[in-house]
Amino acid sequence: MSRPHDMGGQAGGRVEPAPDGIPGYDAPWHRTALGLTLAAGGLGGWTIDESRAARERLTDYPRFSYYEKWIAALAGLLVEKGFVTEEELAAGTADPAPLSPRAFALDKVAPALARGTPYSRPGPAPRFAVGEAVTTRRPAANAFVTGGHTRLPAYAEGKPGRVILSHGPHVFPDCNAHGLGEAPEPLYTILFRAADLWETPENPDDEVTLDLWESYLIPA
Amino acid sequence: MPHDHHHDEPHSLLPSDPALRVKALQTILVRKGLVDPAAMEAILETYETKVGPHLGARVVARAWADPAFRARLMADANAAMLELGISGRQGEHVVAVENSARQHNMVVCTLCSCYPWPLLGIPPAWYKSDAYRKRAVREPRAVLADFGVTLPEGTAVRVWDSTAEVRYLVIPERPGGTEGWDEESLATLVTRDSMIGTGFPREAGA
């Protein structure tokens, strides 16, 4: 199974720092890509989990730049959810229509951006206590959809860790990304020793944390 | 078609040049009434002029200046942020993590590019780069070296990989020589990178 987005722990090039403050755009179309993605997200046609899954399954994921991924995934979601047809994409235009009642309206922008979308939900009581030792499941794979979306990185599969924060039930992306409902599960922050993740950690005292749902974890 | 082998992916129906591709999608969405151009401008303007690292800096400066606020921030970051009128998308579940002589905190999202937008705004390109996403968890000290940052002997690194909807704000250590400074002055020392953990605050008088 190919998971090109799951790149934590791989070798990579130099990181190029940027000036402080609000970043500008590297190209004018990046601005449009950002604006379109957020404005179209306001249609409420898909969840953040569906959006991430749409980016991850792009054949061109490794080749595409950041905003190319956004735009390609947006095109896919718009067709999949019935907002736009393939014919319209191919034509590069569409018949004019009045503003849809579902569109992200100007007067909704400020309150919606300030409110956000909380992901905590009523749900089952946590099985693990803060301080408890756990092991992550192996392999890091979606248990419901073969090759589907999951948020357990491969570098952390089958690793021993310890619960340091308990966030309560949150929307479970492995289900929510595939139209299987929110299926809330307790979410934890798990602390791993770098020495348990990597054969040659930079420093034996270093640590990595991940935010993991309960079904990613088994008692140690 | 330039991408025959991807014919099942709708984006391949659009022009392959990214600028033309975005333009075509914009045309379709606006003509169909699915995107209001005025709303789109308002969203962009929000993140270009209103929401950015200056908001996170206000939170950090108040935490430095006011121990009671700092305690509330560590216990419930979202409630403390609301005291300063700060909230929003991609910051619904914030956890503040404190740097100390013994622990340096650094934030990454290896699976995509999750980032605390209401506190720091649009993420810088390096945060979204493959290089940072690949290396931050395995060799954080080498990544810090790319930023010109060297940690003191005896400081351990804790890298927070944001794999869910929890967003992390690093509270750097207050620079020396700032005794008696007011919040506004303190906030000028707080850099975006110091709140991600790839930098230190500016030094007083620097």
PDB file of C-alpha atoms in Angstrom, chain B:
ATOM      1  CA  MET B   1      -4.634  14.694 -22.565  1.00  0.00           C
ATOM      2  CA  PRO B   2      -1.344  15.133 -20.744  1.00  0.00           C
ATOM      3  CA  HIS B   3      -2.430  12.814 -17.937  1.00  0.00           C
ATOM      4  CA  ASP B   4      -4.183   9.943 -19.690  1.00  0.00           C
ATOM      5  CA  HIS B   5      -3.090   7.504 -17.010  1.00  0.00           C
ATOM      6  CA  HIS B   6      -4.984   9.546 -14.397  1.00  0.00           C
ATOM      7  CA  HIS B   7      -8.185   9.873 -16.374  1.00  0.00           C
ATOM      8  CA  ASP B   8     -10.209   8.733 -13.355  1.00  0.00           C
ATOM      9  CA  GLU B   9      -9.090  11.789 -11.374  1.00  0.00           C
ATOM     10  CA  PRO B  10     -11.318  14.805 -12.156  1.00  0.00           C
ATOM     11  CA  HIS B  11      -8.487  17.341 -11.819  1.00  0.00           C
ATOM     12  CA  SER B  12      -6.843  15.881 -14.929  1.00  0.00           C
ATOM     13  CA  LEU B  13      -9.756  17.359 -16.935  1.00  0.00           C
ATOM     14  CA  LEU B  14      -8.527  20.833 -15.993  1.00  0.00           C
ATOM     15  CA  PRO B  15      -5.493  22.507 -17.617  1.00  0.00           C
ATOM     16  CA  SER B  16      -2.223  21.048 -16.305  1.00  0.00           C
ATOM     17  CA  ASP B  17      -0.609  24.441 -15.661  1.00  0.00           C
ATOM     18  CA  PRO B  18      -1.456  25.181 -12.014  1.00  0.00           C
ATOM     19  CA  ALA B  19      -2.263  28.867 -12.570  1.00  0.00           C
ATOM     20  CA  LEU B  20      -4.677  28.006 -15.409  1.00  0.00           C
ATOM     21  CA  ARG B  21      -6.097  25.111 -13.428  1.00  0.00           C
ATOM     22  CA  VAL B  22      -6.939  27.336 -10.466  1.00  0.00           C
ATOM     23  CA  LYS B  23      -8.355  29.991 -12.769  1.00  0.00           C
ATOM     24  CA  ALA B  24     -10.660  27.474 -14.466  1.00  0.00           C
ATOM     25  CA  LEU B  25     -11.914  26.140 -11.158  1.00  0.00           C
ATOM     26  CA  GLN B  26     -12.522  29.671  -9.920  1.00  0.00           C
ATOM     27  CA  THR B  27     -14.511  30.473 -13.069  1.00  0.00           C
ATOM     28  CA  ILE B  28     -16.678  27.386 -12.660  1.00  0.00           C
ATOM     29  CA  LEU B  29     -17.331  27.895  -8.946  1.00  0.00           C
ATOM     30  CA  VAL B  30     -18.154  31.577  -9.233  1.00  0.00           C
ATOM     31  CA  ARG B  31     -20.376  31.149 -12.313  1.00  0.00           C
ATOM     32  CA  LYS B  32     -22.291  28.330 -10.638  1.00  0.00           C
ATOM     33  CA  GLY B  33     -22.878  30.477  -7.541  1.00  0.00           C
ATOM     34  CA  LEU B  34     -20.931  28.067  -5.345  1.00  0.00           C
ATOM     35  CA  VAL B  35     -18.324  30.635  -4.321  1.00  0.00           C
ATOM     36  CA  ASP B  36     -19.116  34.262  -3.546  1.00  0.00           C
ATOM     37  CA  PRO B  37     -16.043  36.251  -4.658  1.00  0.00           C
ATOM     38  CA  ALA B  38     -16.654  38.802  -1.898  1.00  0.00           C
ATOM     39  CA  ALA B  39     -16.656  36.053   0.735  1.00  0.00           C
ATOM     40  CA  MET B  40     -13.476  34.580  -0.701  1.00  0.00           C
ATOM     41  CA  GLU B  41     -11.787  37.997  -0.524  1.00  0.00           C
ATOM     42  CA  ALA B  42     -12.959  38.409   3.079  1.00  0.00           C
ATOM     43  CA  ILE B  43     -11.431  35.048   4.015  1.00  0.00           C
ATOM     44  CA  LEU B  44      -8.108  35.920   2.392  1.00  0.00           C
ATOM     45  CA  GLU B  45      -8.059  39.396   3.903  1.00  0.00           C
ATOM     46  CA  THR B  46      -8.610  37.867   7.328  1.00  0.00           C
ATOM     47  CA  TYR B  47      -5.436  35.803   7.044  1.00  0.00           C
ATOM     48  CA  GLU B  48      -3.450  38.507   5.257  1.00  0.00           C
ATOM     49  CA  THR B  49      -4.170  41.350   7.650  1.00  0.00           C
ATOM     50  CA  LYS B  50      -5.934  40.247  10.825  1.00  0.00           C
ATOM     51  CA  VAL B  51      -4.854  36.759  11.861  1.00  0.00           C
ATOM     52  CA  GLY B  52      -1.148  36.035  12.183  1.00  0.00           C
ATOM     53  CA  PRO B  53       1.678  35.383  14.624  1.00  0.00           C
ATOM     54  CA  HIS B  54       1.068  38.711  16.353  1.00  0.00           C
ATOM     55  CA  LEU B  55      -1.936  37.035  18.011  1.00  0.00           C
ATOM     56  CA  GLY B  56       0.109  34.127  19.328  1.00  0.00           C
ATOM     57  CA  ALA B  57       2.676  36.660  20.515  1.00  0.00           C
ATOM     58  CA  ARG B  58       0.010  38.397  22.617  1.00  0.00           C
ATOM     59  CA  VAL B  59      -0.797  35.098  24.304  1.00  0.00           C
ATOM     60  CA  VAL B  60       2.871  34.352  25.002  1.00  0.00           C
ATOM     61  CA  ALA B  61       3.563  37.876  26.265  1.00  0.00           C
ATOM     62  CA  ARG B  62       0.642  37.727  28.661  1.00  0.00           C
ATOM     63  CA  ALA B  63       1.790  34.304  29.873  1.00  0.00           C
ATOM     64  CA  TRP B  64       5.217  35.811  30.581  1.00  0.00           C
ATOM     65  CA  ALA B  65       3.790  38.841  32.360  1.00  0.00           C
ATOM     66  CA  ASP B  66       0.925  37.283  34.289  1.00  0.00           C
ATOM     67  CA  PRO B  67       1.512  34.020  36.202  1.00  0.00           C
ATOM     68  CA  ALA B  68      -2.214  33.538  36.854  1.00  0.00           C
ATOM     69  CA  PHE B  69      -2.958  33.810  33.127  1.00  0.00           C
ATOM     70  CA  ARG B  70      -0.119  31.392  32.416  1.00  0.00           C
ATOM     71  CA  ALA B  71      -1.673  28.874  34.807  1.00  0.00           C
ATOM     72  CA  ARG B  72      -5.060  29.236  33.099  1.00  0.00           C
ATOM     73  CA  LEU B  73      -3.401  28.893  29.667  1.00  0.00           C
ATOM     74  CA  MET B  74      -1.688  25.679  30.648  1.00  0.00           C
ATOM     75  CA  ALA B  75      -4.904  24.275  32.132  1.00  0.00           C
ATOM     76  CA  ASP B  76      -7.294  25.281  29.291  1.00  0.00           C
ATOM     77  CA  ALA B  77      -5.641  27.121  26.424  1.00  0.00           C
ATOM     78  CA  ASN B  78      -8.839  27.851  24.479  1.00  0.00           C
ATOM     79  CA  ALA B  79     -10.504  29.496  27.487  1.00  0.00           C
ATOM     80  CA  ALA B  80      -7.392  31.593  28.128  1.00  0.00           C
ATOM     81  CA  MET B  81      -7.161  32.583  24.442  1.00  0.00           C
ATOM     82  CA  LEU B  82     -10.786  33.727  24.551  1.00  0.00           C
ATOM     83  CA  GLU B  83      -9.819  36.212  27.280  1.00  0.00           C
ATOM     84  CA  LEU B  84      -7.822  37.903  24.493  1.00  0.00           C
ATOM     85  CA  GLY B  85     -10.599  37.386  21.938  1.00  0.00           C
ATOM     86  CA  ILE B  86      -8.666  34.682  20.064  1.00  0.00           C
ATOM     87  CA  SER B  87     -10.421  31.604  18.638  1.00  0.00           C
ATOM     88  CA  GLY B  88     -11.143  29.980  15.312  1.00  0.00           C
ATOM     89  CA  ARG B  89     -10.797  27.276  12.717  1.00  0.00           C
ATOM     90  CA  GLN B  90      -7.783  25.026  13.063  1.00  0.00           C
ATOM     91  CA  GLY B  91      -7.446  26.121  16.660  1.00  0.00           C
ATOM     92  CA  GLU B  92     -10.501  24.540  18.237  1.00  0.00           C
ATOM     93  CA  HIS B  93      -8.468  22.319  20.580  1.00  0.00           C
ATOM     94  CA  VAL B  94      -5.264  24.092  21.615  1.00  0.00           C
ATOM     95  CA  VAL B  95      -2.671  22.838  24.083  1.00  0.00           C
ATOM     96  CA  ALA B  96       0.112  25.162  25.262  1.00  0.00           C
ATOM     97  CA  VAL B  97       3.492  23.543  25.944  1.00  0.00           C
ATOM     98  CA  GLU B  98       6.211  25.291  27.943  1.00  0.00           C
ATOM     99  CA  ASN B  99       9.900  25.382  27.164  1.00  0.00           C
ATOM    100  CA  SER B 100      12.325  25.143  30.069  1.00  0.00           C
ATOM    101  CA  ALA B 101      16.042  24.638  30.629  1.00  0.00           C
ATOM    102  CA  ARG B 102      15.365  20.902  30.542  1.00  0.00           C
ATOM    103  CA  GLN B 103      12.834  20.629  27.699  1.00  0.00           C
ATOM    104  CA  HIS B 104      12.531  22.276  24.295  1.00  0.00           C
ATOM    105  CA  ASN B 105       9.235  21.754  22.457  1.00  0.00           C
ATOM    106  CA  MET B 106       8.870  21.703  18.675  1.00  0.00           C
ATOM    107  CA  VAL B 107       5.719  21.174  16.577  1.00  0.00           C
ATOM    108  CA  VAL B 108       5.229  19.365  13.253  1.00  0.00           C
ATOM    109  CA  CYS B 109       2.487  17.626  11.293  1.00  0.00           C
ATOM    110  CA  THR B 110       4.145  14.733   9.480  1.00  0.00           C
ATOM    111  CA  LEU B 111       0.933  13.533   7.772  1.00  0.00           C
ATOM    112  CA  CYS B 112      -0.168  16.890   6.298  1.00  0.00           C
ATOM    113  CA  SER B 113       0.446  20.393   7.625  1.00  0.00           C
ATOM    114  CA  CYS B 114      -1.848  20.969  10.618  1.00  0.00           C
ATOM    115  CA  TYR B 115      -1.085  24.332  12.208  1.00  0.00           C
ATOM    116  CA  PRO B 116      -2.695  26.609  14.852  1.00  0.00           C
ATOM    117  CA  TRP B 117      -4.166  29.145  12.421  1.00  0.00           C
ATOM    118  CA  PRO B 118      -5.981  31.432  14.933  1.00  0.00           C
ATOM    119  CA  LEU B 119      -2.674  31.966  16.759  1.00  0.00           C
ATOM    120  CA  LEU B 120      -0.118  31.925  13.929  1.00  0.00           C
ATOM    121  CA  GLY B 121      -2.103  32.432  10.697  1.00  0.00           C
ATOM    122  CA  ILE B 122      -1.050  31.010   7.353  1.00  0.00           C
ATOM    123  CA  PRO B 123       1.812  28.539   7.824  1.00  0.00           C
ATOM    124  CA  PRO B 124       5.187  29.391   6.287  1.00  0.00           C
ATOM    125  CA  ALA B 125       6.301  27.287   3.309  1.00  0.00           C
ATOM    126  CA  TRP B 126       8.975  25.467   5.290  1.00  0.00           C
ATOM    127  CA  TYR B 127       6.402  24.147   7.786  1.00  0.00           C
ATOM    128  CA  LYS B 128       4.523  22.524   4.871  1.00  0.00           C
ATOM    129  CA  SER B 129       7.664  21.249   3.136  1.00  0.00           C
ATOM    130  CA  ASP B 130       8.456  17.581   2.732  1.00  0.00           C
ATOM    131  CA  ALA B 131      11.896  18.237   4.276  1.00  0.00           C
ATOM    132  CA  TYR B 132      10.431  19.506   7.568  1.00  0.00           C
ATOM    133  CA  ARG B 133       7.670  16.885   7.675  1.00  0.00           C
ATOM    134  CA  LYS B 134      10.185  14.084   7.072  1.00  0.00           C
ATOM    135  CA  ARG B 135      12.998  15.171   9.344  1.00  0.00           C
ATOM    136  CA  ALA B 136      11.485  16.954  12.354  1.00  0.00           C
ATOM    137  CA  VAL B 137      10.553  13.781  14.245  1.00  0.00           C
ATOM    138  CA  ARG B 138      13.782  11.862  13.605  1.00  0.00           C
ATOM    139  CA  GLU B 139      16.449  14.552  13.643  1.00  0.00           C
ATOM    140  CA  PRO B 140      14.971  17.648  15.310  1.00  0.00           C
ATOM    141  CA  ARG B 141      18.415  18.926  16.312  1.00  0.00           C
ATOM    142  CA  ALA B 142      19.659  18.830  12.726  1.00  0.00           C
ATOM    143  CA  VAL B 143      16.497  20.666  11.645  1.00  0.00           C
ATOM    144  CA  LEU B 144      17.078  23.263  14.383  1.00  0.00           C
ATOM    145  CA  ALA B 145      20.597  23.699  12.995  1.00  0.00           C
ATOM    146  CA  ASP B 146      19.016  24.690   9.654  1.00  0.00           C
ATOM    147  CA  PHE B 147      17.389  27.533  11.630  1.00  0.00           C
ATOM    148  CA  GLY B 148      20.687  28.430  13.281  1.00  0.00           C
ATOM    149  CA  VAL B 149      19.415  27.132  16.611  1.00  0.00           C
ATOM    150  CA  THR B 150      21.604  25.129  19.000  1.00  0.00           C
ATOM    151  CA  LEU B 151      20.156  23.901  22.272  1.00  0.00           C
ATOM    152  CA  PRO B 152      22.106  24.132  25.519  1.00  0.00           C
ATOM    153  CA  GLU B 153      23.665  20.959  26.899  1.00  0.00           C
ATOM    154  CA  GLY B 154      21.141  19.098  29.020  1.00  0.00           C
ATOM    155  CA  THR B 155      18.041  20.271  27.104  1.00  0.00           C
ATOM    156  CA  ALA B 156      15.919  17.417  25.722  1.00  0.00           C
ATOM    157  CA  VAL B 157      13.725  17.886  22.658  1.00  0.00           C
ATOM    158  CA  ARG B 158      10.068  16.898  22.669  1.00  0.00           C
ATOM    159  CA  VAL B 159       8.560  16.958  19.152  1.00  0.00           C
ATOM    160  CA  TRP B 160       4.760  17.181  19.015  1.00  0.00           C
ATOM    161  CA  ASP B 161       3.462  15.493  15.829  1.00  0.00           C
ATOM    162  CA  SER B 162      -0.073  16.946  15.376  1.00  0.00           C
ATOM    163  CA  THR B 163      -1.881  13.891  14.050  1.00  0.00           C
ATOM    164  CA  ALA B 164      -5.393  14.892  15.222  1.00  0.00           C
ATOM    165  CA  GLU B 165      -7.282  18.190  15.656  1.00  0.00           C
ATOM    166  CA  VAL B 166      -5.253  19.225  18.695  1.00  0.00           C
ATOM    167  CA  ARG B 167      -3.010  22.201  17.923  1.00  0.00           C
ATOM    168  CA  TYR B 168       0.089  23.068  19.914  1.00  0.00           C
ATOM    169  CA  LEU B 169       1.449  26.469  20.909  1.00  0.00           C
ATOM    170  CA  VAL B 170       5.011  26.539  22.220  1.00  0.00           C
ATOM    171  CA  ILE B 171       5.547  28.980  25.097  1.00  0.00           C
ATOM    172  CA  PRO B 172       9.212  29.913  24.817  1.00  0.00           C
ATOM    173  CA  GLU B 173      11.262  30.982  27.822  1.00  0.00           C
ATOM    174  CA  ARG B 174      11.080  34.684  28.646  1.00  0.00           C
ATOM    175  CA  PRO B 175      14.287  36.417  27.538  1.00  0.00           C
ATOM    176  CA  GLY B 176      16.555  37.764  30.280  1.00  0.00           C
ATOM    177  CA  GLY B 177      16.773  41.498  30.884  1.00  0.00           C
ATOM    178  CA  THR B 178      13.018  42.025  30.450  1.00  0.00           C
ATOM    179  CA  GLU B 179      12.077  42.495  34.097  1.00  0.00           C
ATOM    180  CA  GLY B 180       9.293  45.040  34.413  1.00  0.00           C
ATOM    181  CA  TRP B 181       8.504  45.092  30.673  1.00  0.00           C
ATOM    182  CA  ASP B 182       4.841  45.492  29.799  1.00  0.00           C
ATOM    183  CA  GLU B 183       2.993  42.968  27.625  1.00  0.00           C
ATOM    184  CA  GLU B 184       3.156  45.079  24.508  1.00  0.00           C
ATOM    185  CA  SER B 185       6.948  45.345  24.706  1.00  0.00           C
ATOM    186  CA  LEU B 186       7.309  41.664  25.536  1.00  0.00           C
ATOM    187  CA  ALA B 187       5.172  40.719  22.505  1.00  0.00           C
ATOM    188  CA  THR B 188       7.696  42.385  20.163  1.00  0.00           C
ATOM    189  CA  LEU B 189      10.248  39.741  21.198  1.00  0.00           C
ATOM    190  CA  VAL B 190       8.008  36.774  20.315  1.00  0.00           C
ATOM    191  CA  THR B 191       8.681  35.369  16.826  1.00  0.00           C
ATOM    192  CA  ARG B 192       6.501  32.979  14.869  1.00  0.00           C
ATOM    193  CA  ASP B 193       9.259  30.366  14.843  1.00  0.00           C
ATOM    194  CA  SER B 194       9.669  30.615  18.640  1.00  0.00           C
ATOM    195  CA  MET B 195       6.014  29.555  18.962  1.00  0.00           C
ATOM    196  CA  ILE B 196       6.569  26.538  16.662  1.00  0.00           C
ATOM    197  CA  GLY B 197       9.808  25.649  18.423  1.00  0.00           C
ATOM    198  CA  THR B 198      12.233  26.227  15.559  1.00  0.00           C
ATOM    199  CA  GLY B 199      13.539  29.466  17.047  1.00  0.00           C
ATOM    200  CA  PHE B 200      14.072  31.480  20.203  1.00  0.00           C
ATOM    201  CA  PRO B 201      12.464  34.836  21.020  1.00  0.00           C
ATOM    202  CA  ARG B 202      14.457  37.942  20.170  1.00  0.00           C
ATOM    203  CA  GLU B 203      16.814  39.086  22.911  1.00  0.00           C
ATOM    204  CA  ALA B 204      16.036  42.242  24.846  1.00  0.00           C
ATOM    205  CA  GLY B 205      17.804  45.181  23.219  1.00  0.00           C
ATOM    206  CA  ALA B 206      18.623  43.174  20.091  1.00  0.00           C
TER     207      ALA B 206
END
